[in-house]
mmCIF file of C-alpha atoms in Angstrom:
data_model
loop_
_atom_site.group_PDB
_atom_site.id
_atom_site.type_symbol
_atom_site.label_atom_id
_atom_site.label_comp_id
_atom_site.label_asym_id
_atom_site.label_seq_id
_atom_site.Cartn_x
_atom_site.Cartn_y
_atom_site.Cartn_z
ATOM 1 C CA UNK A 1 97.160 21.098 -61.400
ATOM 2 C CA UNK A 2 94.804 18.501 -61.052
ATOM 3 C CA UNK A 3 94.864 15.003 -58.612
ATOM 4 C CA UNK A 4 95.475 13.213 -62.267
ATOM 5 C CA UNK A 5 98.551 15.439 -62.828
ATOM 6 C CA UNK A 6 99.526 14.473 -59.611
ATOM 7 C CA UNK A 7 99.260 10.915 -60.087
ATOM 8 C CA UNK A 8 101.468 11.227 -63.198
ATOM 9 C CA UNK A 9 104.175 12.769 -60.994
ATOM 10 C CA UNK A 10 103.690 10.072 -58.583
ATOM 11 C CA UNK A 11 104.555 7.416 -60.591
ATOM 12 C CA UNK A 12 107.244 9.135 -62.526
ATOM 13 C CA UNK A 13 109.550 7.991 -59.725
ATOM 14 C CA UNK A 14 108.440 4.358 -60.451
ATOM 15 C CA UNK A 15 108.982 5.151 -64.111
ATOM 16 C CA UNK A 16 112.785 6.145 -63.594
ATOM 17 C CA UNK A 17 113.658 2.918 -61.461
ATOM 18 C CA UNK A 18 111.939 0.802 -63.896
ATOM 19 C CA UNK A 19 114.298 2.234 -66.698
ATOM 20 C CA UNK A 20 117.266 1.808 -64.350
ATOM 21 C CA UNK A 21 118.358 -1.595 -64.337
ATOM 22 C CA UNK A 22 118.819 -1.534 -60.546
ATOM 23 C CA UNK A 23 117.282 -4.138 -58.580
ATOM 24 C CA UNK A 24 117.715 -2.379 -55.304
ATOM 25 C CA UNK A 25 115.888 0.860 -56.940
ATOM 26 C CA UNK A 26 113.207 -1.202 -58.579
ATOM 27 C CA UNK A 27 112.727 -2.726 -55.319
ATOM 28 C CA UNK A 28 112.294 0.518 -53.391
ATOM 29 C CA UNK A 29 110.229 1.963 -55.833
ATOM 30 C CA UNK A 30 107.784 -0.721 -56.136
ATOM 31 C CA UNK A 31 107.084 -1.082 -52.332
ATOM 32 C CA UNK A 32 107.004 3.084 -52.156
ATOM 33 C CA UNK A 33 104.606 3.280 -54.849
ATOM 34 C CA UNK A 34 102.113 0.614 -54.268
ATOM 35 C CA UNK A 35 99.937 -0.211 -51.272
ATOM 36 C CA UNK A 36 100.768 -3.020 -49.221
ATOM 37 C CA UNK A 37 97.689 -4.898 -50.085
ATOM 38 C CA UNK A 38 97.131 -3.673 -53.559
ATOM 39 C CA UNK A 39 95.263 -5.958 -55.863
ATOM 40 C CA UNK A 40 97.363 -6.681 -59.128
ATOM 41 C CA UNK A 41 96.222 -8.770 -61.786
ATOM 42 C CA UNK A 42 98.490 -9.629 -64.901
ATOM 43 C CA UNK A 43 98.194 -12.200 -67.857
ATOM 44 C CA UNK A 44 98.794 -15.706 -67.582
ATOM 45 C CA UNK A 45 101.026 -17.429 -66.369
ATOM 46 C CA UNK A 46 101.663 -14.218 -63.909
ATOM 47 C CA UNK A 47 98.139 -14.323 -62.568
ATOM 48 C CA UNK A 48 96.683 -12.476 -59.723
ATOM 49 C CA UNK A 49 98.726 -11.059 -56.637
ATOM 50 C CA UNK A 50 98.501 -8.970 -53.688
ATOM 51 C CA UNK A 51 101.004 -5.746 -53.036
ATOM 52 C CA UNK A 52 104.355 -4.727 -54.196
ATOM 53 C CA UNK A 53 106.333 -7.743 -52.352
ATOM 54 C CA UNK A 54 104.672 -10.284 -54.277
ATOM 55 C CA UNK A 55 104.876 -8.166 -57.739
ATOM 56 C CA UNK A 56 108.773 -8.103 -56.696
ATOM 57 C CA UNK A 57 109.046 -11.460 -56.307
ATOM 58 C CA UNK A 58 106.909 -13.413 -58.776
ATOM 59 C CA UNK A 59 107.518 -10.763 -61.479
ATOM 60 C CA UNK A 60 110.235 -8.465 -61.382
ATOM 61 C CA UNK A 61 112.933 -10.335 -59.527
ATOM 62 C CA UNK A 62 112.986 -13.278 -61.952
ATOM 63 C CA UNK A 63 112.824 -11.105 -65.187
ATOM 64 C CA UNK A 64 115.919 -9.200 -63.626
ATOM 65 C CA UNK A 65 117.351 -12.692 -63.221
ATOM 66 C CA UNK A 66 116.885 -13.259 -66.920
ATOM 67 C CA UNK A 67 117.647 -10.067 -67.761
ATOM 68 C CA UNK A 68 119.883 -8.356 -65.984
ATOM 69 C CA UNK A 69 120.043 -5.272 -67.686
ATOM 70 C CA UNK A 70 116.354 -4.776 -68.295
ATOM 71 C CA UNK A 71 114.710 -1.613 -68.743
ATOM 72 C CA UNK A 72 111.031 -0.056 -69.378
ATOM 73 C CA UNK A 73 110.735 2.664 -72.188
ATOM 74 C CA UNK A 74 107.431 3.807 -71.846
ATOM 75 C CA UNK A 75 105.698 5.642 -74.879
ATOM 76 C CA UNK A 76 102.710 6.404 -73.569
ATOM 77 C CA UNK A 77 101.710 7.935 -70.060
ATOM 78 C CA UNK A 78 98.288 9.444 -69.705
ATOM 79 C CA UNK A 79 95.895 9.669 -66.678
ATOM 80 C CA UNK A 80 92.110 10.509 -66.220
ATOM 81 C CA UNK A 81 89.040 9.689 -64.154
ATOM 82 C CA UNK A 82 86.911 7.022 -64.917
ATOM 83 C CA UNK A 83 84.984 7.789 -67.708
ATOM 84 C CA UNK A 84 80.985 7.178 -67.592
ATOM 85 C CA UNK A 85 77.963 8.564 -65.401
ATOM 86 C CA UNK A 86 78.271 7.128 -61.872
ATOM 87 C CA UNK A 87 81.555 5.853 -62.346
ATOM 88 C CA UNK A 88 84.484 6.708 -59.725
ATOM 89 C CA UNK A 89 88.204 6.251 -59.753
ATOM 90 C CA UNK A 90 91.339 7.729 -60.860
ATOM 91 C CA UNK A 91 93.562 5.864 -63.144
ATOM 92 C CA UNK A 92 97.220 6.282 -64.888
ATOM 93 C CA UNK A 93 97.755 4.254 -68.271
ATOM 94 C CA UNK A 94 101.436 2.920 -69.275
ATOM 95 C CA UNK A 95 102.353 1.364 -72.275
ATOM 96 C CA UNK A 96 105.957 0.847 -73.779
ATOM 97 C CA UNK A 97 108.471 -1.878 -74.162
ATOM 98 C CA UNK A 98 110.476 -4.022 -71.784
ATOM 99 C CA UNK A 99 113.969 -4.163 -73.193
ATOM 100 C CA UNK A 100 117.475 -6.120 -72.127
ATOM 101 C CA UNK A 101 119.689 -9.130 -73.148
ATOM 102 C CA UNK A 102 118.141 -12.409 -72.652
ATOM 103 C CA UNK A 103 120.920 -14.162 -70.605
ATOM 104 C CA UNK A 104 118.882 -16.813 -68.307
ATOM 105 C CA UNK A 105 115.199 -18.748 -68.899
ATOM 106 C CA UNK A 106 112.527 -16.666 -68.164
ATOM 107 C CA UNK A 107 109.085 -18.690 -67.551
ATOM 108 C CA UNK A 108 110.834 -21.778 -69.387
ATOM 109 C CA UNK A 109 111.525 -19.649 -72.540
ATOM 110 C CA UNK A 110 115.339 -20.378 -73.634
ATOM 111 C CA UNK A 111 117.389 -17.738 -73.135
ATOM 112 C CA UNK A 112 118.942 -16.240 -76.507
ATOM 113 C CA UNK A 113 121.853 -14.575 -74.943
ATOM 114 C CA UNK A 114 120.730 -11.302 -77.592
ATOM 115 C CA UNK A 115 118.738 -8.288 -77.200
ATOM 116 C CA UNK A 116 114.797 -8.979 -76.716
ATOM 117 C CA UNK A 117 111.600 -6.591 -76.527
ATOM 118 C CA UNK A 118 108.507 -7.094 -75.072
ATOM 119 C CA UNK A 119 105.126 -4.824 -74.875
ATOM 120 C CA UNK A 120 103.285 -3.894 -71.884
ATOM 121 C CA UNK A 121 100.306 -2.104 -71.239
ATOM 122 C CA UNK A 122 99.520 -1.209 -67.456
ATOM 123 C CA UNK A 123 96.471 0.648 -65.796
ATOM 124 C CA UNK A 124 96.834 1.745 -62.254
ATOM 125 C CA UNK A 125 94.456 3.503 -59.826
ATOM 126 C CA UNK A 126 95.798 5.440 -57.781
ATOM 127 C CA UNK A 127 93.883 6.672 -54.248
ATOM 128 C CA UNK A 128 95.449 8.925 -51.554
ATOM 129 C CA UNK A 129 99.073 8.774 -53.193
ATOM 130 C CA UNK A 130 99.366 5.028 -53.273
ATOM 131 C CA UNK A 131 98.852 2.230 -56.419
ATOM 132 C CA UNK A 132 95.758 0.415 -54.897
ATOM 133 C CA UNK A 133 94.897 -1.644 -58.069
ATOM 134 C CA UNK A 134 96.856 -2.374 -61.160
ATOM 135 C CA UNK A 135 95.492 -4.467 -64.154
ATOM 136 C CA UNK A 136 98.771 -5.376 -66.717
ATOM 137 C CA UNK A 137 99.460 -7.620 -70.051
ATOM 138 C CA UNK A 138 103.045 -7.912 -71.012
ATOM 139 C CA UNK A 139 103.433 -9.790 -74.405
ATOM 140 C CA UNK A 140 105.083 -12.684 -73.503
ATOM 141 C CA UNK A 141 104.357 -14.277 -76.828
ATOM 142 C CA UNK A 142 107.179 -11.767 -78.060
ATOM 143 C CA UNK A 143 109.648 -13.008 -76.083
ATOM 144 C CA UNK A 144 109.077 -16.692 -77.425
ATOM 145 C CA UNK A 145 108.998 -15.752 -80.976
ATOM 146 C CA UNK A 146 112.527 -14.080 -80.875
ATOM 147 C CA UNK A 147 114.100 -16.961 -78.857
ATOM 148 C CA UNK A 148 112.826 -19.231 -81.464
ATOM 149 C CA UNK A 149 110.108 -21.622 -79.925
ATOM 150 C CA UNK A 150 106.986 -19.960 -81.245
ATOM 151 C CA UNK A 151 104.088 -22.359 -80.274
ATOM 152 C CA UNK A 152 101.026 -20.981 -81.746
ATOM 153 C CA UNK A 153 99.398 -20.647 -85.057
ATOM 154 C CA UNK A 154 100.979 -17.994 -87.777
ATOM 155 C CA UNK A 155 99.497 -14.491 -87.403
ATOM 156 C CA UNK A 156 98.117 -12.808 -89.828
ATOM 157 C CA UNK A 157 99.360 -9.246 -88.842
ATOM 158 C CA UNK A 158 103.191 -8.211 -89.316
ATOM 159 C CA UNK A 159 105.228 -8.415 -86.485
ATOM 160 C CA UNK A 160 107.486 -5.980 -85.192
ATOM 161 C CA UNK A 161 108.784 -3.762 -82.085
ATOM 162 C CA UNK A 162 105.417 -1.539 -81.769
ATOM 163 C CA UNK A 163 106.063 1.924 -81.785
ATOM 164 C CA UNK A 164 104.567 4.933 -79.789
ATOM 165 C CA UNK A 165 102.110 7.589 -81.534
ATOM 166 C CA UNK A 166 103.689 8.536 -84.342
ATOM 167 C CA UNK A 167 103.199 11.977 -83.504
ATOM 168 C CA UNK A 168 105.747 11.679 -80.576
ATOM 169 C CA UNK A 169 103.131 12.821 -78.192
ATOM 170 C CA UNK A 170 102.308 9.948 -76.178
ATOM 171 C CA UNK A 171 104.075 10.895 -72.830
ATOM 172 C CA UNK A 172 101.459 13.453 -71.539
ATOM 173 C CA UNK A 173 102.923 16.354 -69.236
ATOM 174 C CA UNK A 174 100.462 18.809 -69.842
ATOM 175 C CA UNK A 175 97.800 19.948 -67.263
ATOM 176 C CA UNK A 176 94.655 17.741 -67.910
ATOM 177 C CA UNK A 177 91.952 18.974 -70.100
ATOM 178 C CA UNK A 178 88.950 17.500 -69.227
ATOM 179 C CA UNK A 179 86.888 18.137 -72.017
ATOM 180 C CA UNK A 180 89.467 17.248 -74.667
ATOM 181 C CA UNK A 181 89.444 14.167 -72.708
ATOM 182 C CA UNK A 182 85.645 13.442 -72.895
ATOM 183 C CA UNK A 183 85.403 14.060 -76.635
ATOM 184 C CA UNK A 184 88.294 11.847 -77.247
ATOM 185 C CA UNK A 185 86.811 8.913 -74.903
ATOM 186 C CA UNK A 186 83.216 9.569 -76.463
ATOM 187 C CA UNK A 187 84.581 8.703 -79.774
ATOM 188 C CA UNK A 188 86.275 5.682 -79.102
ATOM 189 C CA UNK A 189 82.766 4.668 -77.309
ATOM 190 C CA UNK A 190 80.735 5.679 -80.191
ATOM 191 C CA UNK A 191 83.402 3.597 -82.525
ATOM 192 C CA UNK A 192 83.303 0.256 -80.154
ATOM 193 C CA UNK A 193 79.467 0.504 -80.050
ATOM 194 C CA UNK A 194 79.577 0.716 -84.053
ATOM 195 C CA UNK A 195 82.163 -2.080 -84.455
ATOM 196 C CA UNK A 196 80.218 -4.513 -82.053
ATOM 197 C CA UNK A 197 77.391 -4.368 -84.463
ATOM 198 C CA UNK A 198 79.890 -6.324 -87.564
ATOM 199 C CA UNK A 199 79.558 -9.685 -88.451
ATOM 200 C CA UNK A 200 81.638 -12.015 -91.026
ATOM 201 C CA UNK A 201 79.645 -10.355 -93.844
ATOM 202 C CA UNK A 202 80.634 -6.946 -92.856
ATOM 203 C CA UNK A 203 84.298 -6.749 -91.333
ATOM 204 C CA UNK A 204 84.653 -2.944 -91.851
ATOM 205 C CA UNK A 205 81.939 -1.998 -89.840
ATOM 206 C CA UNK A 206 82.916 0.141 -86.745
ATOM 207 C CA UNK A 207 85.809 1.315 -89.114
ATOM 208 C CA UNK A 208 83.895 4.062 -91.856
ATOM 209 C CA UNK A 209 83.228 7.384 -90.259
ATOM 210 C CA UNK A 210 85.565 6.465 -86.882
ATOM 211 C CA UNK A 211 88.942 5.579 -88.218
ATOM 212 C CA UNK A 212 91.338 7.339 -90.315
ATOM 213 C CA UNK A 213 91.826 6.126 -93.585
ATOM 214 C CA UNK A 214 95.796 5.291 -92.855
ATOM 215 C CA UNK A 215 95.380 4.045 -88.957
ATOM 216 C CA UNK A 216 97.416 1.646 -87.489
ATOM 217 C CA UNK A 217 95.822 -1.059 -85.300
ATOM 218 C CA UNK A 218 99.212 -2.313 -83.490
ATOM 219 C CA UNK A 219 98.062 -6.088 -81.959
ATOM 220 C CA UNK A 220 99.837 -8.402 -79.532
ATOM 221 C CA UNK A 221 101.579 -11.160 -81.071
ATOM 222 C CA UNK A 222 99.623 -13.999 -82.363
ATOM 223 C CA UNK A 223 97.540 -11.569 -83.890
ATOM 224 C CA UNK A 224 99.890 -8.651 -85.239
ATOM 225 C CA UNK A 225 99.751 -5.255 -87.151
ATOM 226 C CA UNK A 226 97.619 -4.472 -89.699
ATOM 227 C CA UNK A 227 97.181 -0.406 -91.595
ATOM 228 C CA UNK A 228 94.346 0.901 -93.260
ATOM 229 C CA UNK A 229 90.625 0.011 -93.372
ATOM 230 C CA UNK A 230 90.971 -2.690 -96.033
ATOM 231 C CA UNK A 231 94.176 -4.465 -93.763
ATOM 232 C CA UNK A 232 92.452 -3.903 -90.134
ATOM 233 C CA UNK A 233 89.229 -5.198 -91.732
ATOM 234 C CA UNK A 234 90.834 -8.375 -93.815
ATOM 235 C CA UNK A 235 93.764 -9.168 -91.234
ATOM 236 C CA UNK A 236 92.477 -8.782 -87.888
ATOM 237 C CA UNK A 237 88.593 -8.076 -87.710
ATOM 238 C CA UNK A 238 87.454 -11.129 -90.184
ATOM 239 C CA UNK A 239 88.853 -14.000 -88.334
ATOM 240 C CA UNK A 240 87.177 -12.624 -84.895
ATOM 241 C CA UNK A 241 83.873 -12.235 -87.115
ATOM 242 C CA UNK A 242 84.172 -15.356 -88.837
ATOM 243 C CA UNK A 243 85.262 -17.322 -85.871
ATOM 244 C CA UNK A 244 83.516 -16.157 -82.918
ATOM 245 C CA UNK A 245 79.483 -15.750 -82.580
ATOM 246 C CA UNK A 246 77.614 -14.346 -79.970
ATOM 247 C CA UNK A 247 80.395 -11.846 -79.211
ATOM 248 C CA UNK A 248 79.693 -9.501 -76.512
ATOM 249 C CA UNK A 249 81.703 -6.563 -75.598
ATOM 250 C CA UNK A 250 81.377 -5.561 -71.666
ATOM 251 C CA UNK A 251 82.011 -2.039 -72.436
ATOM 252 C CA UNK A 252 79.814 -0.985 -69.081
ATOM 253 C CA UNK A 253 81.357 -3.121 -67.266
ATOM 254 C CA UNK A 254 85.150 -2.006 -68.073
ATOM 255 C CA UNK A 255 87.239 1.149 -67.376
ATOM 256 C CA UNK A 256 87.262 4.037 -69.566
ATOM 257 C CA UNK A 257 89.353 6.895 -69.412
ATOM 258 C CA UNK A 258 90.942 9.799 -71.480
ATOM 259 C CA UNK A 259 94.118 12.361 -71.066
ATOM 260 C CA UNK A 260 93.955 14.795 -74.105
ATOM 261 C CA UNK A 261 94.026 12.715 -77.312
ATOM 262 C CA UNK A 262 94.549 9.295 -75.880
ATOM 263 C CA UNK A 263 92.051 7.143 -74.396
ATOM 264 C CA UNK A 264 92.680 3.875 -72.169
ATOM 265 C CA UNK A 265 89.992 0.978 -71.966
ATOM 266 C CA UNK A 266 90.600 -2.120 -69.195
ATOM 267 C CA UNK A 267 88.144 -4.838 -69.123
ATOM 268 C CA UNK A 268 88.929 -8.071 -67.305
ATOM 269 C CA UNK A 269 87.055 -9.780 -69.499
ATOM 270 C CA UNK A 270 86.471 -7.219 -71.788
ATOM 271 C CA UNK A 271 84.315 -9.613 -74.155
ATOM 272 C CA UNK A 272 82.793 -12.987 -74.286
ATOM 273 C CA UNK A 273 82.242 -15.078 -77.018
ATOM 274 C CA UNK A 274 81.624 -18.477 -78.556
ATOM 275 C CA UNK A 275 84.250 -20.574 -80.736
ATOM 276 C CA UNK A 276 82.289 -21.539 -83.119
ATOM 277 C CA UNK A 277 83.745 -20.781 -86.818
ATOM 278 C CA UNK A 278 87.166 -21.386 -88.511
ATOM 279 C CA UNK A 279 89.652 -18.954 -89.142
ATOM 280 C CA UNK A 280 90.048 -17.515 -85.098
ATOM 281 C CA UNK A 281 93.698 -18.076 -84.527
ATOM 282 C CA UNK A 282 93.740 -20.960 -86.811
ATOM 283 C CA UNK A 283 92.202 -23.483 -84.949
ATOM 284 C CA UNK A 284 89.203 -25.587 -85.707
ATOM 285 C CA UNK A 285 86.172 -24.510 -83.811
ATOM 286 C CA UNK A 286 85.879 -25.973 -80.218
ATOM 287 C CA UNK A 287 82.286 -24.836 -79.513
ATOM 288 C CA UNK A 288 83.691 -23.490 -75.996
ATOM 289 C CA UNK A 289 82.790 -20.575 -74.652
ATOM 290 C CA UNK A 290 85.502 -17.960 -73.902
ATOM 291 C CA UNK A 291 86.458 -14.410 -72.353
ATOM 292 C CA UNK A 292 88.742 -12.096 -73.545
ATOM 293 C CA UNK A 293 91.078 -9.776 -71.096
ATOM 294 C CA UNK A 294 92.280 -6.745 -72.951
ATOM 295 C CA UNK A 295 93.863 -3.429 -72.370
ATOM 296 C CA UNK A 296 93.812 -0.795 -75.279
ATOM 297 C CA UNK A 297 94.724 2.394 -75.939
ATOM 298 C CA UNK A 298 93.527 4.674 -78.853
ATOM 299 C CA UNK A 299 95.280 7.960 -80.091
ATOM 300 C CA UNK A 300 92.380 10.342 -81.903
ATOM 301 C CA UNK A 301 93.311 13.190 -84.337
ATOM 302 C CA UNK A 302 91.170 15.450 -86.197
ATOM 303 C CA UNK A 303 88.106 13.472 -84.691
ATOM 304 C CA UNK A 304 89.378 10.378 -85.992
ATOM 305 C CA UNK A 305 90.859 7.433 -84.610
ATOM 306 C CA UNK A 306 94.722 7.548 -86.130
ATOM 307 C CA UNK A 307 96.209 4.863 -84.131
ATOM 308 C CA UNK A 308 95.146 1.952 -81.805
ATOM 309 C CA UNK A 309 97.375 -0.308 -79.383
ATOM 310 C CA UNK A 310 95.630 -3.410 -78.591
ATOM 311 C CA UNK A 311 96.932 -5.992 -75.682
ATOM 312 C CA UNK A 312 95.152 -9.298 -75.109
ATOM 313 C CA UNK A 313 96.082 -12.091 -73.160
ATOM 314 C CA UNK A 314 96.909 -14.783 -75.619
ATOM 315 C CA UNK A 315 98.359 -16.921 -73.697
ATOM 316 C CA UNK A 316 94.890 -17.276 -71.763
ATOM 317 C CA UNK A 317 93.059 -17.565 -74.801
ATOM 318 C CA UNK A 318 94.580 -20.419 -76.240
ATOM 319 C CA UNK A 319 94.106 -21.995 -72.866
ATOM 320 C CA UNK A 320 90.551 -21.613 -72.847
ATOM 321 C CA UNK A 321 90.527 -23.276 -76.051
ATOM 322 C CA UNK A 322 92.526 -26.372 -74.748
ATOM 323 C CA UNK A 323 96.075 -25.662 -76.241
ATOM 324 C CA UNK A 324 98.572 -25.358 -73.485
ATOM 325 C CA UNK A 325 101.284 -22.636 -74.902
ATOM 326 C CA UNK A 326 103.982 -23.520 -72.695
ATOM 327 C CA UNK A 327 103.814 -27.424 -73.382
ATOM 328 C CA UNK A 328 104.254 -27.000 -76.608
ATOM 329 C CA UNK A 329 107.146 -24.427 -76.149
ATOM 330 C CA UNK A 330 108.910 -27.006 -73.814
ATOM 331 C CA UNK A 331 108.368 -29.902 -76.996
ATOM 332 C CA UNK A 332 109.889 -27.549 -79.257
ATOM 333 C CA UNK A 333 112.707 -26.466 -76.641
ATOM 334 C CA UNK A 334 113.724 -30.010 -75.849
ATOM 335 C CA UNK A 335 113.551 -30.927 -79.823
ATOM 336 C CA UNK A 336 116.204 -28.210 -80.254
ATOM 337 C CA UNK A 337 118.750 -29.172 -77.611
ATOM 338 C CA UNK A 338 121.197 -31.505 -77.332
ATOM 339 C CA UNK A 339 119.847 -35.257 -76.306
ATOM 340 C CA UNK A 340 122.105 -34.816 -73.214
ATOM 341 C CA UNK A 341 121.218 -31.502 -72.247
ATOM 342 C CA UNK A 342 117.230 -32.558 -72.315
ATOM 343 C CA UNK A 343 118.313 -35.549 -70.119
ATOM 344 C CA UNK A 344 120.170 -33.355 -67.653
ATOM 345 C CA UNK A 345 117.078 -31.011 -67.506
ATOM 346 C CA UNK A 346 114.387 -33.379 -67.011
#
């Protein structure tokens, strides 16, 4: 057994609590797993906080108020050391869907009274048996869409509840295999370096030789999902390459780690670019320099990327481009409610 197997065992109790819909059990598990001064970074508007009590008060308690039957269904559980010469730190990667009945408003999103789902990606750095750092992104726009108050431009890809690995092998329990993990990370590292050479005239650059012909690219709500080289290039990559210039990926500064055939990457930010052209998120070019926060997983099969789960802080991107997503949502929410209710809410 390695430290990475121990770390997966450590978070097993936390994962079980987060499936339980039991507030007291979740509170206890958070306080047991996290260091009191753990550095926690989540997407906008949850943002930065310190320690398990703030994570409970600002994130999980309000979410449980809105979805009392909330549970988390992990479809990826993996762990490994930070990859790269001179790099250090041991990480656990979690991906899945939060499920629950949306019974009360959350973050201003109006409750539907119906079941909802929200994808999450979270990366945890563990030292001496405690989580000391967490980076996480939840697909909050996915809840807005299901609530009927979509405040963003139409997405180009397909929207659905994101599945886990199609081979059923996302929750990894076998002992850590460093050689296999290293080969998987190296493939993704090489692919990303080739990918960043692409331009608006070469939207498929980075796909050939690295991606399976029938690969899936599972994007966040606002971008959507695409399949195959042509679909990924046309629906996803092209808008980035048409709309962004001086597009730089901060691969050396980010954290890569692997476990068997699963690779994880977190960058905060993962890249910078200038919003200089048409097509990106359906917005007219602003000329602004923006940063991207992303937490991604890849699954390698027979030496090719077979599936990729991408999570980008879409709300933060829109904010940087001058669009207040929550203000637009409130306008839509007010427009659909009776005048008396709107006045009472004010």
